[in-house]
Amino acid sequence: MSIPRVLNKRNRILLSELTRTDFKLRYQGSVLGYLWALLRPLMMFAILYIVFAKLLRFGNDIPHYPVYLLAGTTIWSFFTECTSQGIQAMLTRGDLIRKISFPKYIVVVSSTMTAVINLLINLVVIVIFALINGVTPSFTWLLVPFSLLELYALSLGISFLLGAINVKYRDVMSIWDVCIQALFYAVPIIYPVTMIANTSQLAAKVILLNPIAQVIQDVRHNLVTVESITTWNYLSNPVAMIVPIIITVAVLALGAVYFRGASKFFAEEI
Amino acid sequence: MAKRKIGTRREVRNDSEYAIEVEHLNKSFRLPTERAWGLKQAIFNRIRGIKGYKDQKVLRDLNFKVKKGEFLGIVGRNGSGKSTLLKILAGIYYPEKGTITVNGSLVPFIELGVGFNPELTGRENVFLNGALLGFSNKEMAEMYDDIWKFAELEQFQDQKLKNYSSGMQVRLAFSIAIRAKGDILILDEVLAVGDAAFQQKCNEYFASLKGNQTVILVTHSMENVKRFCDRAIMIEDGKIVHDGEPEVVAKEYMSLFK
């Protein structure tokens, strides 16, 4: 399938119309409406901040720790929202798949778009937070979108792969929920990497091979404080450094290929 | 996962005299035998060497051609394979074996109002449904007033769909459907909806299509077959058993139930 066909006029219209519908329906019937897109991650941040920064005294040695934490939780929320919506997409849009012929990847992409929009809104909040907290604006801020793009590619790859399997075996979603819980602790969101590095340098290095950890640390490094440990400044082996990128590309490629093959039978199996 | 065989479905645009050509079309479905619907059962079946599904033949070696401008009726009992055939023509299912050539743009109505969402307003639903059928917002805006006028529901445009009666919903969906201009129209039992007055309007519309639009219609109404169709096909047990004059096929169909 060539690029012009993938993004032809009909597919673009369908993508934008489905995205708009999803976004409109997400906060239907709630008083605060779209405001929840902002409030939810901020509330999650507030809980984590009180528990970990105030009670457990994490991150005392990190400058601008609240912003540092907020960047982490926001990116994590994006990843979980993106993947869980993406994996479920085939089932929630089953009625369309059974009755109309169209490229199925549109359903996956459109269902992740709400998460993308929420991320963009929250990014504005992070920037405002950072400025209030006294972070000096820097040209490295311009690198942040590339890191987020990498994470989106990973999320799409996971959504394609697990979403396609989920059509046949609904257990996938339950398994993924558990994986998300485990990943939350395997990624340095609430704890600073230095905490791990102080006990075991090897463990810190292994953690930084995870693309999610790499993206979160990159964003923190480029947006909040240059004192953040990243995959690039902590790992010395150049081969190890590109492992997160390799994982991302591999997951996206595998997901896309598997999805393309399996999608021919979605209409029969859903 | 075992590789499954796939036939071909081509979309072309040329001056051929035929709008649709179907050659040696076969289709079977994999039906799970026990509850093979889950990872545990799938692994269990694999260990025990059980396939976990059986192949159900639905269409067996169908061959037919539809001329441009022809109004073709497809009849048959429930479960004879009519809807599967339509879904394959529409590109929703893949053919298992055989070749299908579709010449021109095809607008399928397997069901009216696909994607209709009760929480959206009538207006929003019209644009969503239009996008699903492949129309741009600009094209939809051009047809917009006509759609509401035909449905006779202008005053409800900005009401949520959940506040419409079921008859009103189906009228709106139908009005979108008949505005959708494609070279080939595929309809699954959606001829006349609404009350008597609206049905009359629908019938007049279909009569006007005869002779200048390629239509494939699946129906159980022999009255409609005789009134609208130029030709009819009867499917029984996945095979074409009659292909010809609507009157003759309608009579054969009625004799099935004697």
Short mmCIF file of C-alpha atoms in Angstrom, two decimals:
data_model
loop_
_atom_site.label_atom_id
_atom_site.label_comp_id
_atom_site.label_asym_id
_atom_site.label_seq_id
_atom_site.Cartn_x
_atom_site.Cartn_y
_atom_site.Cartn_z
CA MET A 1 0.00 0.00 0.00
CA SER A 2 1.52 3.29 -1.04
CA ILE A 3 1.39 6.46 1.03
CA PRO A 4 -1.06 8.37 -1.20
CA ARG A 5 -3.55 5.52 -0.91
CA VAL A 6 -3.16 5.27 2.84
CA LEU A 7 -3.96 8.94 3.27
CA ASN A 8 -6.35 9.46 0.39
CA LYS A 9 -9.20 11.91 0.65
CA ARG A 10 -11.80 9.44 1.84
CA ASN A 11 -9.58 8.09 4.60
CA ARG A 12 -8.68 11.57 5.80
CA ILE A 13 -12.35 12.57 6.01
CA LEU A 14 -13.18 9.39 7.87
CA LEU A 15 -10.29 9.85 10.28
CA SER A 16 -11.19 13.42 11.13
CA GLU A 17 -14.91 12.69 11.48
CA LEU A 18 -14.34 9.66 13.75
CA THR A 19 -11.83 11.62 15.85
CA ARG A 20 -14.26 14.49 16.25
CA THR A 21 -17.05 12.10 17.26
CA ASP A 22 -14.87 10.34 19.82
CA PHE A 23 -13.77 13.61 21.36
CA LYS A 24 -17.32 14.96 21.50
CA LEU A 25 -18.68 11.79 23.06
CA ARG A 26 -15.92 11.35 25.62
CA TYR A 27 -17.24 13.98 28.00
CA GLN A 28 -20.92 13.85 27.00
CA GLY A 29 -23.27 14.63 29.84
CA SER A 30 -20.61 15.86 32.24
CA VAL A 31 -20.94 19.37 33.66
CA LEU A 32 -17.30 20.30 33.28
CA GLY A 33 -17.00 18.71 29.84
CA TYR A 34 -13.63 19.06 28.13
CA LEU A 35 -12.19 20.49 31.32
CA TRP A 36 -11.89 16.89 32.55
CA ALA A 37 -9.18 16.34 29.98
CA LEU A 38 -7.12 18.73 32.12
CA LEU A 39 -8.47 17.98 35.57
CA ARG A 40 -7.97 14.22 35.55
CA PRO A 41 -4.20 14.20 34.99
CA LEU A 42 -3.77 17.19 37.32
CA MET A 43 -5.62 15.35 40.08
CA MET A 44 -3.56 12.23 39.56
CA PHE A 45 -0.48 14.42 39.76
CA ALA A 46 -1.73 16.05 42.99
CA ILE A 47 -2.17 12.65 44.65
CA LEU A 48 1.26 11.41 43.61
CA TYR A 49 2.84 14.70 44.61
CA ILE A 50 1.36 14.64 48.10
CA VAL A 51 2.21 10.97 48.68
CA PHE A 52 5.66 10.81 47.17
CA ALA A 53 7.11 14.30 47.28
CA LYS A 54 5.60 15.50 50.57
CA LEU A 55 5.13 12.34 52.67
CA LEU A 56 7.88 10.06 51.36
CA ARG A 57 10.23 12.94 50.44
CA PHE A 58 11.20 11.65 46.98
CA GLY A 59 13.11 13.94 44.69
CA ASN A 60 14.45 16.38 47.26
CA ASP A 61 17.69 16.53 45.31
CA ILE A 62 16.01 17.30 41.98
CA PRO A 63 15.41 20.91 40.97
CA HIS A 64 11.81 21.74 40.00
CA TYR A 65 10.64 18.35 41.23
CA PRO A 66 6.89 19.15 40.92
CA VAL A 67 7.29 19.94 37.22
CA TYR A 68 9.57 16.95 36.84
CA LEU A 69 6.88 14.75 38.36
CA LEU A 70 4.06 16.33 36.34
CA ALA A 71 5.94 15.74 33.08
CA GLY A 72 6.32 12.08 34.03
CA THR A 73 2.70 11.49 35.04
CA THR A 74 1.34 13.32 31.99
CA ILE A 75 3.41 11.28 29.56
CA TRP A 76 2.48 8.10 31.39
CA SER A 77 -1.24 8.98 31.25
CA PHE A 78 -0.87 9.55 27.53
CA PHE A 79 0.74 6.15 27.04
CA THR A 80 -1.89 4.24 29.03
CA GLU A 81 -4.82 6.11 27.48
CA CYS A 82 -3.45 5.70 23.98
CA THR A 83 -2.81 1.98 24.25
CA SER A 84 -5.99 1.01 26.09
CA GLN A 85 -8.16 3.01 23.66
CA GLY A 86 -6.19 1.69 20.69
CA ILE A 87 -6.39 -1.96 21.73
CA GLN A 88 -10.15 -1.70 22.38
CA ALA A 89 -10.83 0.26 19.18
CA MET A 90 -11.76 -2.74 17.03
CA LEU A 91 -14.38 -3.87 19.52
CA THR A 92 -15.88 -0.45 20.26
CA ARG A 93 -16.19 0.23 16.53
CA GLY A 94 -17.28 -3.32 15.71
CA ASP A 95 -20.57 -2.12 14.23
CA LEU A 96 -18.73 -0.13 11.53
CA ILE A 97 -16.31 -2.93 10.72
CA ARG A 98 -19.16 -5.37 10.21
CA LYS A 99 -21.08 -3.09 7.86
CA ILE A 100 -18.69 -0.90 5.90
CA SER A 101 -15.52 -1.58 3.99
CA PHE A 102 -12.70 0.78 4.94
CA PRO A 103 -9.08 0.54 6.07
CA LYS A 104 -9.28 -0.72 9.64
CA TYR A 105 -6.21 1.17 10.85
CA ILE A 106 -8.31 4.34 10.75
CA VAL A 107 -10.31 3.05 13.71
CA VAL A 108 -7.14 2.53 15.75
CA VAL A 109 -5.62 5.87 14.85
CA SER A 110 -8.83 7.85 15.46
CA SER A 111 -9.35 6.25 18.87
CA THR A 112 -5.85 7.28 19.95
CA MET A 113 -6.36 10.84 18.74
CA THR A 114 -8.30 11.84 21.87
CA ALA A 115 -5.25 10.89 23.91
CA VAL A 116 -3.07 12.96 21.57
CA ILE A 117 -5.33 16.00 21.94
CA ASN A 118 -5.33 15.58 25.73
CA LEU A 119 -1.54 15.35 25.71
CA LEU A 120 -1.23 18.59 23.74
CA ILE A 121 -3.53 20.41 26.18
CA ASN A 122 -1.58 19.05 29.14
CA LEU A 123 1.69 20.04 27.52
CA VAL A 124 0.54 23.66 27.65
CA VAL A 125 -0.18 23.20 31.36
CA ILE A 126 3.29 21.75 31.95
CA VAL A 127 4.91 24.70 30.21
CA ILE A 128 2.89 27.17 32.31
CA PHE A 129 3.78 25.19 35.46
CA ALA A 130 7.43 25.19 34.48
CA LEU A 131 7.51 28.95 33.95
CA ILE A 132 5.78 29.58 37.30
CA ASN A 133 8.24 27.21 38.96
CA GLY A 134 11.16 29.22 37.59
CA VAL A 135 12.41 26.93 34.82
CA THR A 136 14.32 28.98 32.25
CA PRO A 137 13.02 28.50 28.71
CA SER A 138 15.59 26.86 26.46
CA PHE A 139 16.01 25.78 22.87
CA THR A 140 16.02 22.16 24.04
CA TRP A 141 12.26 22.57 24.53
CA LEU A 142 11.99 22.21 20.77
CA LEU A 143 13.20 18.61 21.05
CA VAL A 144 10.24 17.56 23.20
CA PRO A 145 7.82 16.91 20.28
CA PHE A 146 10.27 14.39 18.78
CA SER A 147 10.37 12.39 22.01
CA LEU A 148 6.58 12.40 22.19
CA LEU A 149 6.36 11.32 18.56
CA GLU A 150 8.56 8.35 19.40
CA LEU A 151 6.25 7.38 22.25
CA TYR A 152 3.21 7.75 19.99
CA ALA A 153 4.84 5.43 17.46
CA LEU A 154 5.39 2.87 20.21
CA SER A 155 1.81 3.23 21.44
CA LEU A 156 0.45 2.78 17.91
CA GLY A 157 2.61 -0.31 17.41
CA ILE A 158 1.30 -1.85 20.63
CA SER A 159 -2.28 -0.89 19.71
CA PHE A 160 -2.01 -2.49 16.26
CA LEU A 161 -0.44 -5.69 17.52
CA LEU A 162 -2.51 -6.27 20.66
CA GLY A 163 -5.66 -4.77 19.13
CA ALA A 164 -5.53 -7.30 16.29
CA ILE A 165 -5.03 -10.21 18.70
CA ASN A 166 -7.75 -8.82 20.98
CA VAL A 167 -10.34 -9.29 18.23
CA LYS A 168 -9.98 -13.05 18.63
CA TYR A 169 -8.78 -13.41 22.17
CA ARG A 170 -10.42 -10.90 24.48
CA ASP A 171 -8.04 -11.89 27.26
CA VAL A 172 -5.46 -9.52 25.78
CA MET A 173 -7.05 -6.44 27.31
CA SER A 174 -7.01 -7.95 30.81
CA ILE A 175 -3.40 -9.04 30.41
CA TRP A 176 -2.46 -5.58 29.19
CA ASP A 177 -4.10 -3.97 32.23
CA VAL A 178 -1.79 -5.99 34.46
CA CYS A 179 1.21 -5.15 32.28
CA ILE A 180 0.37 -1.45 32.63
CA GLN A 181 0.39 -1.79 36.41
CA ALA A 182 3.76 -3.53 36.34
CA LEU A 183 5.21 -1.04 33.85
CA PHE A 184 4.16 1.86 36.06
CA TYR A 185 6.70 0.71 38.63
CA ALA A 186 9.30 -0.34 36.06
CA VAL A 187 9.40 3.17 34.63
CA PRO A 188 10.87 6.04 36.66
CA ILE A 189 7.71 8.14 36.99
CA ILE A 190 7.31 8.66 40.71
CA TYR A 191 10.83 7.76 41.77
CA PRO A 192 13.91 9.49 40.38
CA VAL A 193 16.37 7.29 38.47
CA THR A 194 19.08 8.39 40.91
CA MET A 195 17.32 6.44 43.64
CA ILE A 196 17.84 3.21 41.69
CA ALA A 197 21.31 4.22 40.52
CA ASN A 198 22.43 4.65 44.14
CA THR A 199 21.64 1.00 44.87
CA SER A 200 22.50 -0.61 41.56
CA GLN A 201 23.90 1.08 38.49
CA LEU A 202 23.05 -1.97 36.38
CA ALA A 203 19.38 -1.82 37.37
CA ALA A 204 19.23 1.88 36.43
CA LYS A 205 20.78 1.07 33.07
CA VAL A 206 18.29 -1.72 32.39
CA ILE A 207 15.41 0.60 33.29
CA LEU A 208 16.68 3.17 30.80
CA LEU A 209 16.56 0.62 27.96
CA ASN A 210 12.76 0.86 28.09
CA PRO A 211 11.56 3.32 25.42
CA ILE A 212 8.93 4.75 27.79
CA ALA A 213 11.59 5.50 30.40
CA GLN A 214 13.87 6.92 27.72
CA VAL A 215 11.14 9.28 26.46
CA ILE A 216 10.12 10.44 29.94
CA GLN A 217 13.74 11.13 30.94
CA ASP A 218 14.44 12.90 27.64
CA VAL A 219 11.46 15.19 28.09
CA ARG A 220 12.49 15.92 31.68
CA HIS A 221 16.03 16.60 30.56
CA ASN A 222 15.03 18.88 27.70
CA LEU A 223 12.11 20.62 29.38
CA VAL A 224 12.71 20.70 33.13
CA THR A 225 16.27 20.21 34.22
CA VAL A 226 19.50 19.17 32.50
CA GLU A 227 20.43 17.32 35.65
CA SER A 228 18.07 14.48 34.69
CA ILE A 229 19.65 11.16 33.90
CA THR A 230 18.87 10.06 30.34
CA THR A 231 19.58 6.99 28.27
CA TRP A 232 22.11 9.06 26.34
CA ASN A 233 24.12 10.46 29.23
CA TYR A 234 23.99 7.44 31.53
CA LEU A 235 24.58 4.49 29.21
CA SER A 236 28.08 4.43 27.81
CA ASN A 237 27.70 1.62 25.28
CA PRO A 238 26.50 3.12 21.96
CA VAL A 239 24.75 -0.13 21.01
CA ALA A 240 22.79 -0.14 24.27
CA MET A 241 21.86 3.50 23.70
CA ILE A 242 19.86 2.79 20.57
CA VAL A 243 18.01 -0.18 22.08
CA PRO A 244 14.92 1.95 22.94
CA ILE A 245 14.75 3.21 19.36
CA ILE A 246 15.15 -0.30 18.00
CA ILE A 247 12.36 -1.57 20.27
CA THR A 248 10.04 1.23 19.13
CA VAL A 249 10.68 0.67 15.43
CA ALA A 250 10.41 -3.10 15.79
CA VAL A 251 7.11 -2.93 17.70
CA LEU A 252 5.61 -0.50 15.18
CA ALA A 253 6.74 -2.56 12.18
CA LEU A 254 5.59 -5.86 13.68
CA GLY A 255 2.28 -4.32 14.77
CA ALA A 256 1.60 -2.79 11.35
CA VAL A 257 2.44 -5.98 9.42
CA TYR A 258 0.46 -8.26 11.72
CA PHE A 259 -2.51 -5.88 11.79
CA ARG A 260 -2.58 -5.61 8.01
CA GLY A 261 -2.74 -9.36 7.61
CA ALA A 262 -5.27 -9.97 10.36
CA SER A 263 -7.54 -7.03 9.49
CA LYS A 264 -8.86 -8.84 6.40
CA PHE A 265 -10.89 -11.08 8.68
CA PHE A 266 -11.95 -8.62 11.36
CA ALA A 267 -15.42 -8.25 9.87
CA GLU A 268 -16.00 -12.00 10.22
CA GLU A 269 -14.46 -12.41 13.65
CA ILE A 270 -15.80 -9.47 15.59
CA MET B 1 -2.48 -18.98 12.98
CA ALA B 2 -2.87 -20.98 9.80
CA LYS B 3 -2.72 -18.98 6.60
CA ARG B 4 -6.09 -18.68 4.96
CA LYS B 5 -6.63 -18.61 1.25
CA ILE B 6 -7.93 -15.42 -0.28
CA GLY B 7 -9.49 -14.76 -3.66
CA THR B 8 -9.31 -11.42 -5.40
CA ARG B 9 -11.57 -8.41 -5.44
CA ARG B 10 -10.65 -5.76 -7.98
CA GLU B 11 -11.97 -2.27 -8.41
CA VAL B 12 -11.64 -0.92 -11.92
CA ARG B 13 -13.06 1.89 -14.00
CA ASN B 14 -13.47 1.15 -17.67
CA ASP B 15 -16.06 1.04 -20.47
CA SER B 16 -16.83 -2.63 -20.02
CA GLU B 17 -20.50 -3.43 -20.43
CA TYR B 18 -20.54 -5.02 -16.96
CA ALA B 19 -20.66 -3.27 -13.60
CA ILE B 20 -19.93 -6.41 -11.59
CA GLU B 21 -18.39 -9.70 -12.61
CA VAL B 22 -18.26 -12.65 -10.25
CA GLU B 23 -16.29 -15.73 -11.22
CA HIS B 24 -16.06 -18.97 -9.23
CA LEU B 25 -16.77 -17.27 -5.94
CA ASN B 26 -16.43 -19.52 -2.90
CA LYS B 27 -16.71 -18.59 0.73
CA SER B 28 -16.67 -20.51 3.96
CA PHE B 29 -16.67 -19.32 7.53
CA ARG B 30 -14.72 -20.70 10.41
CA LEU B 31 -17.13 -21.42 13.18
CA PRO B 32 -15.67 -22.16 16.60
CA THR B 33 -16.72 -25.66 17.64
CA GLU B 34 -16.56 -25.45 21.40
CA ARG B 35 -16.06 -22.16 23.15
CA ALA B 36 -12.76 -21.47 21.44
CA TRP B 37 -13.25 -17.84 22.34
CA GLY B 38 -10.33 -17.18 24.61
CA LEU B 39 -6.68 -17.79 25.10
CA LYS B 40 -7.08 -20.71 27.52
CA GLN B 41 -9.29 -22.69 25.15
CA ALA B 42 -7.05 -21.88 22.19
CA ILE B 43 -3.95 -23.18 23.94
CA PHE B 44 -5.87 -26.19 25.25
CA ASN B 45 -7.13 -27.04 21.75
CA ARG B 46 -3.66 -26.73 20.28
CA ILE B 47 -2.20 -29.10 22.87
CA ARG B 48 -4.91 -31.65 22.23
CA GLY B 49 -4.54 -31.21 18.48
CA ILE B 50 -8.07 -29.98 17.99
CA LYS B 51 -8.69 -27.40 15.30
CA GLY B 52 -11.17 -25.52 17.48
CA TYR B 53 -13.29 -24.56 14.49
CA LYS B 54 -15.10 -26.13 11.60
CA ASP B 55 -15.41 -24.75 8.09
CA GLN B 56 -18.95 -23.88 7.12
CA LYS B 57 -19.41 -23.54 3.37
CA VAL B 58 -21.60 -20.54 2.64
CA LEU B 59 -21.11 -19.84 -1.06
CA ARG B 60 -20.23 -22.50 -3.61
CA ASP B 61 -18.87 -21.55 -7.01
CA LEU B 62 -21.04 -18.57 -7.88
CA ASN B 63 -20.78 -17.11 -11.39
CA PHE B 64 -22.73 -14.13 -12.62
CA LYS B 65 -22.40 -10.74 -14.25
CA VAL B 66 -24.35 -7.57 -13.72
CA LYS B 67 -24.71 -5.17 -16.64
CA LYS B 68 -24.42 -1.45 -16.14
CA GLY B 69 -27.83 0.05 -15.44
CA GLU B 70 -29.31 -3.31 -14.52
CA PHE B 71 -31.60 -3.66 -11.48
CA LEU B 72 -30.77 -7.09 -10.08
CA GLY B 73 -32.76 -8.80 -7.35
CA ILE B 74 -31.27 -11.53 -5.19
CA VAL B 75 -33.70 -13.83 -3.41
CA GLY B 76 -33.45 -16.93 -1.25
CA ARG B 77 -34.29 -18.37 2.14
CA ASN B 78 -32.80 -17.12 5.37
CA GLY B 79 -29.25 -18.43 5.66
CA SER B 80 -28.88 -19.20 1.96
CA GLY B 81 -25.88 -16.86 1.63
CA LYS B 82 -27.44 -13.67 0.20
CA SER B 83 -26.07 -11.28 2.78
CA THR B 84 -22.65 -12.91 2.69
CA LEU B 85 -22.61 -12.39 -1.05
CA LEU B 86 -23.49 -8.70 -0.64
CA LYS B 87 -20.81 -8.24 1.98
CA ILE B 88 -18.22 -9.77 -0.31
CA LEU B 89 -19.33 -7.54 -3.19
CA ALA B 90 -19.08 -4.55 -0.84
CA GLY B 91 -15.56 -5.55 0.21
CA ILE B 92 -16.45 -6.16 3.85
CA TYR B 93 -15.64 -9.88 3.69
CA TYR B 94 -12.84 -11.32 1.63
CA PRO B 95 -13.68 -13.95 -0.99
CA GLU B 96 -12.08 -17.26 -0.21
CA LYS B 97 -11.68 -18.30 -3.82
CA GLY B 98 -12.61 -16.70 -7.11
CA THR B 99 -12.49 -13.25 -8.63
CA ILE B 100 -14.75 -10.28 -8.24
CA THR B 101 -14.46 -7.26 -10.47
CA VAL B 102 -16.29 -4.11 -9.50
CA ASN B 103 -16.42 -1.47 -12.20
CA GLY B 104 -17.10 1.99 -10.80
CA SER B 105 -17.85 3.37 -7.36
CA LEU B 106 -19.96 1.23 -5.09
CA VAL B 107 -22.22 2.47 -2.30
CA PRO B 108 -23.33 -0.33 0.02
CA PHE B 109 -26.30 -0.26 2.38
CA ILE B 110 -25.97 -3.45 4.33
CA GLU B 111 -27.82 -1.60 7.04
CA LEU B 112 -29.29 1.87 7.27
CA GLY B 113 -27.71 4.46 9.53
CA VAL B 114 -24.36 2.77 10.11
CA GLY B 115 -22.48 4.59 12.85
CA PHE B 116 -25.54 6.52 14.02
CA ASN B 117 -24.92 7.58 17.57
CA PRO B 118 -27.86 8.38 19.88
CA GLU B 119 -25.82 10.96 21.82
CA LEU B 120 -25.12 13.08 18.74
CA THR B 121 -27.55 15.50 17.14
CA GLY B 122 -29.27 14.75 13.86
CA ARG B 123 -26.96 17.19 12.12
CA GLU B 124 -23.79 15.58 13.51
CA ASN B 125 -25.06 12.12 12.61
CA VAL B 126 -25.70 13.13 9.02
CA PHE B 127 -22.11 14.29 8.61
CA LEU B 128 -20.71 11.23 10.38
CA ASN B 129 -22.79 8.85 8.27
CA GLY B 130 -21.77 10.76 5.15
CA ALA B 131 -18.09 10.45 6.04
CA LEU B 132 -18.53 6.70 6.48
CA LEU B 133 -20.05 6.51 3.02
CA GLY B 134 -17.08 8.41 1.63
CA PHE B 135 -18.42 11.94 1.21
CA SER B 136 -16.51 15.06 2.18
CA ASN B 137 -18.01 17.69 4.45
CA LYS B 138 -18.39 19.94 1.42
CA GLU B 139 -20.31 17.33 -0.54
CA MET B 140 -22.45 16.63 2.49
CA ALA B 141 -23.17 20.33 2.97
CA GLU B 142 -24.47 20.44 -0.60
CA MET B 143 -26.86 17.54 -0.06
CA TYR B 144 -27.70 18.52 3.49
CA ASP B 145 -30.94 20.44 2.93
CA ASP B 146 -32.21 17.87 0.44
CA ILE B 147 -31.69 15.07 2.95
CA TRP B 148 -33.77 16.77 5.62
CA LYS B 149 -36.41 17.79 3.14
CA PHE B 150 -36.85 14.24 1.87
CA ALA B 151 -36.98 12.93 5.45
CA GLU B 152 -39.48 15.68 6.36
CA LEU B 153 -37.71 16.15 9.68
CA GLU B 154 -36.25 19.65 9.25
CA GLN B 155 -37.41 20.88 12.64
CA PHE B 156 -35.49 18.11 14.49
CA GLN B 157 -32.02 18.77 13.01
CA ASP B 158 -30.44 19.89 16.27
CA GLN B 159 -32.12 17.35 18.53
CA LYS B 160 -30.10 14.41 19.79
CA LEU B 161 -30.85 11.24 17.89
CA LYS B 162 -31.96 9.45 21.06
CA ASN B 163 -34.98 11.78 21.12
CA TYR B 164 -36.10 10.62 17.66
CA SER B 165 -38.65 7.87 17.31
CA SER B 166 -37.35 4.72 15.62
CA GLY B 167 -39.42 5.55 12.55
CA MET B 168 -37.85 9.01 12.36
CA GLN B 169 -34.34 7.56 12.69
CA VAL B 170 -34.89 5.15 9.87
CA ARG B 171 -36.35 7.89 7.66
CA LEU B 172 -33.30 10.05 8.22
CA ALA B 173 -30.95 7.15 7.50
CA PHE B 174 -32.88 6.28 4.36
CA SER B 175 -32.80 9.87 3.12
CA ILE B 176 -29.01 9.93 3.45
CA ALA B 177 -28.83 6.61 1.66
CA ILE B 178 -30.73 7.70 -1.43
CA ARG B 179 -28.71 10.92 -1.77
CA ALA B 180 -25.52 8.87 -1.92
CA LYS B 181 -24.74 8.82 -5.61
CA GLY B 182 -22.53 5.97 -6.68
CA ASP B 183 -22.28 3.95 -9.87
CA ILE B 184 -23.49 0.83 -8.10
CA LEU B 185 -26.00 0.77 -5.27
CA ILE B 186 -26.20 -2.27 -2.98
CA LEU B 187 -29.25 -2.64 -0.78
CA ASP B 188 -30.01 -5.29 1.80
CA GLU B 189 -33.76 -5.33 2.43
CA VAL B 190 -34.03 -1.61 2.99
CA LEU B 191 -36.56 -0.67 0.33
CA ALA B 192 -39.50 0.95 1.99
CA VAL B 193 -39.43 2.35 5.49
CA GLY B 194 -41.64 4.61 7.57
CA ASP B 195 -45.38 5.07 7.35
CA ALA B 196 -47.54 4.55 4.28
CA ALA B 197 -46.95 8.05 2.89
CA PHE B 198 -43.21 7.77 3.24
CA GLN B 199 -43.18 4.27 1.73
CA GLN B 200 -44.99 5.65 -1.27
CA LYS B 201 -42.24 8.24 -1.66
CA CYS B 202 -39.55 5.55 -1.41
CA ASN B 203 -41.23 3.39 -4.02
CA GLU B 204 -41.45 6.28 -6.44
CA TYR B 205 -37.78 6.91 -5.91
CA PHE B 206 -36.84 3.30 -6.67
CA ALA B 207 -39.04 3.23 -9.74
CA SER B 208 -37.13 6.28 -10.98
CA LEU B 209 -33.81 4.43 -10.57
CA LYS B 210 -34.87 1.64 -12.87
CA GLY B 211 -32.97 1.74 -16.12
CA ASN B 212 -30.38 4.37 -15.23
CA GLN B 213 -28.69 3.08 -12.09
CA THR B 214 -27.02 -0.24 -11.35
CA VAL B 215 -28.73 -1.66 -8.28
CA ILE B 216 -28.32 -4.95 -6.48
CA LEU B 217 -31.16 -5.61 -4.12
CA VAL B 218 -31.59 -8.41 -1.61
CA THR B 219 -35.21 -8.84 -0.67
CA HIS B 220 -37.90 -11.24 0.46
CA SER B 221 -40.66 -9.23 -1.16
CA MET B 222 -41.57 -10.83 -4.49
CA GLU B 223 -43.81 -7.88 -5.17
CA ASN B 224 -40.73 -5.63 -5.18
CA VAL B 225 -38.78 -8.10 -7.31
CA LYS B 226 -41.49 -8.03 -9.96
CA ARG B 227 -41.99 -4.26 -9.73
CA PHE B 228 -38.38 -3.03 -9.82
CA CYS B 229 -36.00 -5.72 -11.04
CA ASP B 230 -34.87 -6.37 -14.61
CA ARG B 231 -33.46 -9.72 -13.59
CA ALA B 232 -33.38 -11.90 -10.50
CA ILE B 233 -31.12 -14.55 -9.03
CA MET B 234 -32.22 -17.17 -6.55
CA ILE B 235 -29.66 -18.61 -4.17
CA GLU B 236 -30.26 -21.89 -2.38
CA ASP B 237 -27.69 -23.46 -0.10
CA GLY B 238 -24.91 -21.22 -1.40
CA LYS B 239 -25.53 -21.95 -5.07
CA ILE B 240 -27.32 -20.08 -7.82
CA VAL B 241 -30.34 -22.20 -8.68
CA HIS B 242 -32.20 -19.72 -10.90
CA ASP B 243 -31.07 -16.75 -12.90
CA GLY B 244 -33.46 -14.92 -15.18
CA GLU B 245 -36.81 -13.16 -15.51
CA PRO B 246 -38.09 -11.67 -12.22
CA GLU B 247 -41.55 -13.24 -12.70
CA VAL B 248 -40.12 -16.73 -13.17
CA VAL B 249 -37.70 -16.46 -10.25
CA ALA B 250 -40.42 -15.02 -8.00
CA LYS B 251 -42.61 -18.01 -8.80
CA GLU B 252 -39.78 -20.44 -8.06
CA TYR B 253 -39.13 -18.66 -4.78
CA MET B 254 -42.78 -18.93 -3.73
CA SER B 255 -42.80 -22.64 -4.58
CA LEU B 256 -39.99 -23.16 -2.03
CA PHE B 257 -42.46 -22.57 0.75
CA LYS B 258 -45.30 -24.74 -0.46
#
